[in-house]
mmCIF file with all atom_site columns, C-alpha atoms and ligand atoms in Angstrom:
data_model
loop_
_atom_site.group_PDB
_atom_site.id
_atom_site.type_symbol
_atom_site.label_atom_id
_atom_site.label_alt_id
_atom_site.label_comp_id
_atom_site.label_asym_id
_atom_site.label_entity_id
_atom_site.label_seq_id
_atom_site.pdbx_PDB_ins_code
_atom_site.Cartn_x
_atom_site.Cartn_y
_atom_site.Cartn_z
_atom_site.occupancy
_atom_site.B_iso_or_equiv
_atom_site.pdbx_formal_charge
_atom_site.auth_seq_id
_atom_site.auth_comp_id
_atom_site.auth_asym_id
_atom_site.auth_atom_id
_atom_site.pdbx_PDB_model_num
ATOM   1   C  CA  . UNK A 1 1  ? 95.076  76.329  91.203  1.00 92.00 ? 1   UNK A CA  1
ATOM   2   C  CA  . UNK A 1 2  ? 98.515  76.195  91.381  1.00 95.00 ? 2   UNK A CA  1
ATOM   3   C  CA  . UNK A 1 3  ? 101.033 78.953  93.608  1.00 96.00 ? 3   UNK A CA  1
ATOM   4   C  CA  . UNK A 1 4  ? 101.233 81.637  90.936  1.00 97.00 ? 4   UNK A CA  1
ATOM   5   C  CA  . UNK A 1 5  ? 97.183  81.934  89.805  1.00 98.00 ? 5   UNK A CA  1
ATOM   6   C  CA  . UNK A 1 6  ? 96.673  81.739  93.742  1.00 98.00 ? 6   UNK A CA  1
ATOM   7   C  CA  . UNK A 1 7  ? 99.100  84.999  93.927  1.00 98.00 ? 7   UNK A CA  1
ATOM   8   C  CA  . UNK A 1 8  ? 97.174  86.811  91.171  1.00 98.00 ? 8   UNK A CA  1
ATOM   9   C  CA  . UNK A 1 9  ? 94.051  86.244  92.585  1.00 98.00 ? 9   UNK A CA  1
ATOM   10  C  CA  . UNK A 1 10 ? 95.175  87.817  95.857  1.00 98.00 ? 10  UNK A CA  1
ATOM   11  C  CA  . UNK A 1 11 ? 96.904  90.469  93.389  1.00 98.00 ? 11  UNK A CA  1
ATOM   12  C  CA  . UNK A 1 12 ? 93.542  90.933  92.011  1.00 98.00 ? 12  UNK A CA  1
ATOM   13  C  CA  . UNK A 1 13 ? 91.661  91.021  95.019  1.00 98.00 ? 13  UNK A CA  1
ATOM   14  C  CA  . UNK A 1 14 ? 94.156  92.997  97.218  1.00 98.00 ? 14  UNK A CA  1
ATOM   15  C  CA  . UNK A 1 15 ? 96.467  95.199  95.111  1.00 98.00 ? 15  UNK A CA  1
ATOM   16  C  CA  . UNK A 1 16 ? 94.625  98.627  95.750  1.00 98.00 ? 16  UNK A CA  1
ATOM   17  C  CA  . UNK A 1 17 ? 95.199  98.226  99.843  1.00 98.00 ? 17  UNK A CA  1
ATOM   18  C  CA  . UNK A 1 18 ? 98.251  96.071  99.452  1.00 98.00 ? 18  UNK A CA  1
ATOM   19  C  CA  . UNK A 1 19 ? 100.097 99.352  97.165  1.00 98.00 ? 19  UNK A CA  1
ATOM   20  C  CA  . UNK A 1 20 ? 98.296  101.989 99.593  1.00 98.00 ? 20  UNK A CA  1
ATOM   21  C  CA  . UNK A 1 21 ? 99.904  100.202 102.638 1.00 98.00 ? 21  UNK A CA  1
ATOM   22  C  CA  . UNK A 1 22 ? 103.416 99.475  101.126 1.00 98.00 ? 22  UNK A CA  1
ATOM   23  C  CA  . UNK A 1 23 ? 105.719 96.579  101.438 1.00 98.00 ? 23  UNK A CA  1
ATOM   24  C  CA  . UNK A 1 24 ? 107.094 96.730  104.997 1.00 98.00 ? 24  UNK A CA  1
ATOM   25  C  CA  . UNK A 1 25 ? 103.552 97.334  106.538 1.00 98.00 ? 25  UNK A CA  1
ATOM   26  C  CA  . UNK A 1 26 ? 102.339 94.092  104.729 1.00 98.00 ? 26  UNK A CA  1
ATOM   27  C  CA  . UNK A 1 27 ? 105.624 92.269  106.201 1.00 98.00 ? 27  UNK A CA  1
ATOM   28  C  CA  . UNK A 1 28 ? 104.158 93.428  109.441 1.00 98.00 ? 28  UNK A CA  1
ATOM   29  C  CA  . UNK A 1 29 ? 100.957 92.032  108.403 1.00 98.00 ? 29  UNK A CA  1
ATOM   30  C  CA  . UNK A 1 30 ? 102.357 88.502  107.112 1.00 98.00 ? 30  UNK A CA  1
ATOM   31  C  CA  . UNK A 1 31 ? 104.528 88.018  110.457 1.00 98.00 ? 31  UNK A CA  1
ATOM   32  C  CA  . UNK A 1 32 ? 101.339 88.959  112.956 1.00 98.00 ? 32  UNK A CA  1
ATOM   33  C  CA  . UNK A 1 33 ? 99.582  86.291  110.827 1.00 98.00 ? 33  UNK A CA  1
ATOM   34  C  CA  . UNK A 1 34 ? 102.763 83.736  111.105 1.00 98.00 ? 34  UNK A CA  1
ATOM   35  C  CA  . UNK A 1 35 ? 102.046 84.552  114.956 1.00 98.00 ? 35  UNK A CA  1
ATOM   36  C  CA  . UNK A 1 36 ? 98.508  83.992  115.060 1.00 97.00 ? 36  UNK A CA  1
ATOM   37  C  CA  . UNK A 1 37 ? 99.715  80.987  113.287 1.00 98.00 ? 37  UNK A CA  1
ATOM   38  C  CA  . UNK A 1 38 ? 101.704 79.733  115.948 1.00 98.00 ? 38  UNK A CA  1
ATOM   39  C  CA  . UNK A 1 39 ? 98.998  80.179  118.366 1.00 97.00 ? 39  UNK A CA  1
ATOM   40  C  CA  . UNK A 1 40 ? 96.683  78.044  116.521 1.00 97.00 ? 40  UNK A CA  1
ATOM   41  C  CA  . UNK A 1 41 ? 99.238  75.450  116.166 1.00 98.00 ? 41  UNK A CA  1
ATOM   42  C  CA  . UNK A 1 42 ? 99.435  75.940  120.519 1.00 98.00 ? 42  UNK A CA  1
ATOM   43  C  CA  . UNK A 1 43 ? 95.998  75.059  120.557 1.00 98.00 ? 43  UNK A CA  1
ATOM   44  C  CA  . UNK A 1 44 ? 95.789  72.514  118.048 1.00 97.00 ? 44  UNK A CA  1
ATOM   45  C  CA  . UNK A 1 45 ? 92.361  74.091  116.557 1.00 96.00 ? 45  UNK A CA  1
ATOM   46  C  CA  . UNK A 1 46 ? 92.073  72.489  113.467 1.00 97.00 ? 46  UNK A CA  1
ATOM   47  C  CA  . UNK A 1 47 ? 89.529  75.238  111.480 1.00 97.00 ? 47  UNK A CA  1
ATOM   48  C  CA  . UNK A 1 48 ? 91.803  77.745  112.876 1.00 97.00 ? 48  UNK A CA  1
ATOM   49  C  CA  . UNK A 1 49 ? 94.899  76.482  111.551 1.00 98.00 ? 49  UNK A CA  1
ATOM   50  C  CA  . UNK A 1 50 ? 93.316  75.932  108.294 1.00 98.00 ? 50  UNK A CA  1
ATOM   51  C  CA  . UNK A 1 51 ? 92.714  79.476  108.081 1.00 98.00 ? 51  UNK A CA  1
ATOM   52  C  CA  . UNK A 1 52 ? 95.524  80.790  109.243 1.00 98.00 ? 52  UNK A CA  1
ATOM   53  C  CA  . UNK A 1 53 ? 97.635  78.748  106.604 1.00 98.00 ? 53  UNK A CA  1
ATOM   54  C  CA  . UNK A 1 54 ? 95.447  79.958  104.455 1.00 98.00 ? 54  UNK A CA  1
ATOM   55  C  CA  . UNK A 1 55 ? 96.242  83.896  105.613 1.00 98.00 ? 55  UNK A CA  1
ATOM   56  C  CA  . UNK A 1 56 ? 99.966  82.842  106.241 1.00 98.00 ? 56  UNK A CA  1
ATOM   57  C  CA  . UNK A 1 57 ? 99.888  82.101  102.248 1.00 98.00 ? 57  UNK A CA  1
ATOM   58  C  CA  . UNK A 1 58 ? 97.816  85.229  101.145 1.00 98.00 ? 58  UNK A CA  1
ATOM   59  C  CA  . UNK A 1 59 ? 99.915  87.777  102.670 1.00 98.00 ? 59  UNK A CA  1
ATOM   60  C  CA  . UNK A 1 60 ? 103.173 86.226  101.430 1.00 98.00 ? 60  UNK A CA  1
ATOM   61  C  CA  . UNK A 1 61 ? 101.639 86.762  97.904  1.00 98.00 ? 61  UNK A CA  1
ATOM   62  C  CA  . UNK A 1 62 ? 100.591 90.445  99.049  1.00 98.00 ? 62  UNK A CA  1
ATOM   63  C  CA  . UNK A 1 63 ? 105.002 90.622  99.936  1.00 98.00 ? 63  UNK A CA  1
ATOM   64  C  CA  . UNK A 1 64 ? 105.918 89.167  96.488  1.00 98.00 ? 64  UNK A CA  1
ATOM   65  C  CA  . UNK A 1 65 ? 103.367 90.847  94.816  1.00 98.00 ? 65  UNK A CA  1
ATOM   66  C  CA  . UNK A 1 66 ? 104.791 94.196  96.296  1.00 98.00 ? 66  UNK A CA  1
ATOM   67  C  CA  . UNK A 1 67 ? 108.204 92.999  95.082  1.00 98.00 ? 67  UNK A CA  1
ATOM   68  C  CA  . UNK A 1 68 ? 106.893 92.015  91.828  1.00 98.00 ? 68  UNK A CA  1
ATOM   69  C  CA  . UNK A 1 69 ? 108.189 88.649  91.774  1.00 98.00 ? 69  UNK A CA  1
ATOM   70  C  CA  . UNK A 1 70 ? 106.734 85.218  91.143  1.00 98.00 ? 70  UNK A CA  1
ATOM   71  C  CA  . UNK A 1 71 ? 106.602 83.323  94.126  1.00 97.00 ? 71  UNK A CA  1
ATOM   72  C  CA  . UNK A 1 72 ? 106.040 79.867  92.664  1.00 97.00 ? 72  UNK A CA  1
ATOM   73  C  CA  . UNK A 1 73 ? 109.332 80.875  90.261  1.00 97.00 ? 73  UNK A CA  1
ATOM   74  C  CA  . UNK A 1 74 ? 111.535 81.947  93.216  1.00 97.00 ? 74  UNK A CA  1
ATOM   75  C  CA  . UNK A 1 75 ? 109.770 78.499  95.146  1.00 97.00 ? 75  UNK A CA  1
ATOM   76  C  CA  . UNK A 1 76 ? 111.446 76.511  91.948  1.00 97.00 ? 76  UNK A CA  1
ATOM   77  C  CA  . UNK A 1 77 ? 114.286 78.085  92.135  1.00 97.00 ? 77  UNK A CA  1
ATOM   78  C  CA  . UNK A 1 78 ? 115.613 78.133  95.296  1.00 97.00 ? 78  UNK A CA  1
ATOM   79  C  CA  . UNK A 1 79 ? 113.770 74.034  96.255  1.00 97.00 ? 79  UNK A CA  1
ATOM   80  C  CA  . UNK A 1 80 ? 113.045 73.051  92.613  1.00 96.00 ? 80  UNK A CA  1
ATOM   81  C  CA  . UNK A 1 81 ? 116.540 70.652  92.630  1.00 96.00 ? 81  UNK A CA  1
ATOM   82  C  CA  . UNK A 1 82 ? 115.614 69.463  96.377  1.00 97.00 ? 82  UNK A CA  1
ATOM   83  C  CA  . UNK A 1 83 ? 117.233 70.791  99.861  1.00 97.00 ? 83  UNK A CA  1
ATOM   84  C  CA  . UNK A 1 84 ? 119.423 74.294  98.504  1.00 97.00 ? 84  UNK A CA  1
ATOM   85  C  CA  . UNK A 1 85 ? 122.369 73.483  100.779 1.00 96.00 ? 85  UNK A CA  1
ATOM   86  C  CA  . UNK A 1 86 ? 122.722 69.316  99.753  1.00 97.00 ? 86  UNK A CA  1
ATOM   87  C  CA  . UNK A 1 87 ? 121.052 69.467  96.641  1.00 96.00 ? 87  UNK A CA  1
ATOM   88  C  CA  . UNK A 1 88 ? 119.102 66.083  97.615  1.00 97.00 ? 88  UNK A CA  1
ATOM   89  C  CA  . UNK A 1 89 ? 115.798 64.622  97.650  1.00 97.00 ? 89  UNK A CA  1
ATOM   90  C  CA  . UNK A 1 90 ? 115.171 63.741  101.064 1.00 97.00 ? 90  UNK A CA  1
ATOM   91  C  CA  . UNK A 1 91 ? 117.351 66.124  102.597 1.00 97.00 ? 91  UNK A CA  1
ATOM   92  C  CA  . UNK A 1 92 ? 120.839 64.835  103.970 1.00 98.00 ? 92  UNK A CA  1
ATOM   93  C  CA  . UNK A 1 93 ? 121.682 67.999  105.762 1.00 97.00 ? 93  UNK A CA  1
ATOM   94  C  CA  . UNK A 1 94 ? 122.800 67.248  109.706 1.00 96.00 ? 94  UNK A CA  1
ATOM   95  C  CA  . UNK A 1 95 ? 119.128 67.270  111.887 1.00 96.00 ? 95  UNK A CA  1
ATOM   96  C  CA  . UNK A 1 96 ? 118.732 70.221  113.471 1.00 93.00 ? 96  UNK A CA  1
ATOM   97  C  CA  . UNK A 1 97 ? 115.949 71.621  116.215 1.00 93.00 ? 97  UNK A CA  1
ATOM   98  C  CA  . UNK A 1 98 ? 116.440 75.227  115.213 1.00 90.00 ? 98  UNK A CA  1
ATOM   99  C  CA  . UNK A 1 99 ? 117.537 77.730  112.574 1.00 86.00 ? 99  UNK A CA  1
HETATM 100 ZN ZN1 . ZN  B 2 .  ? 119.954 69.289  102.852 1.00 62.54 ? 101 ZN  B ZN1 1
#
């Protein structure tokens, strides 16, 4: 399964709730799930990271979906050619601990 059957399955699966909630309540969704995320990663639970990259992954399909755009196409685009900013394969871009 690659990135864009994994979004139509969630399209399939979700769409009725996804549409009746709307696309900046499922944002809301997809960050508390990034969070709960981040707590697994604090606790270094290895079945509940699983899942919650798992859930990290279904809700950003729920966004796009919303949006009506092709996540594995805007993946391709945007880190297709390697890093966006040097264009290379590993990165060169300056190290740095934060965004
Ligand atoms: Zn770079």
């Amino acid at each position: 399964m690659d990135i864009s059957e994994f979004q139509y399955m969630i399209w399939k699966t979700y769409r009725h709730h996804d549409e009746k909630r709307g696309l900046m309540k499922t944002y809301k969704w997809l960050v508390s799930e990034v969070e709960e995320l981040g707590r697994a990663l604090s606790k270094n639970n290895i079945d509940n990271i699983k899942e919650e990259l798992a859930d990290v992954l279904a809700w950003l399909s729920s966004v796009a979906n919303l949006l009506k755009m092709d996540l594995e196409e805007v993946c391709i685009a945007r880190y297709g050619a390697g890093c966006p900013k040097c264009r290379y394969i590993p990165c060169r871009c300056t190290y740095r601990e934060k965004p």
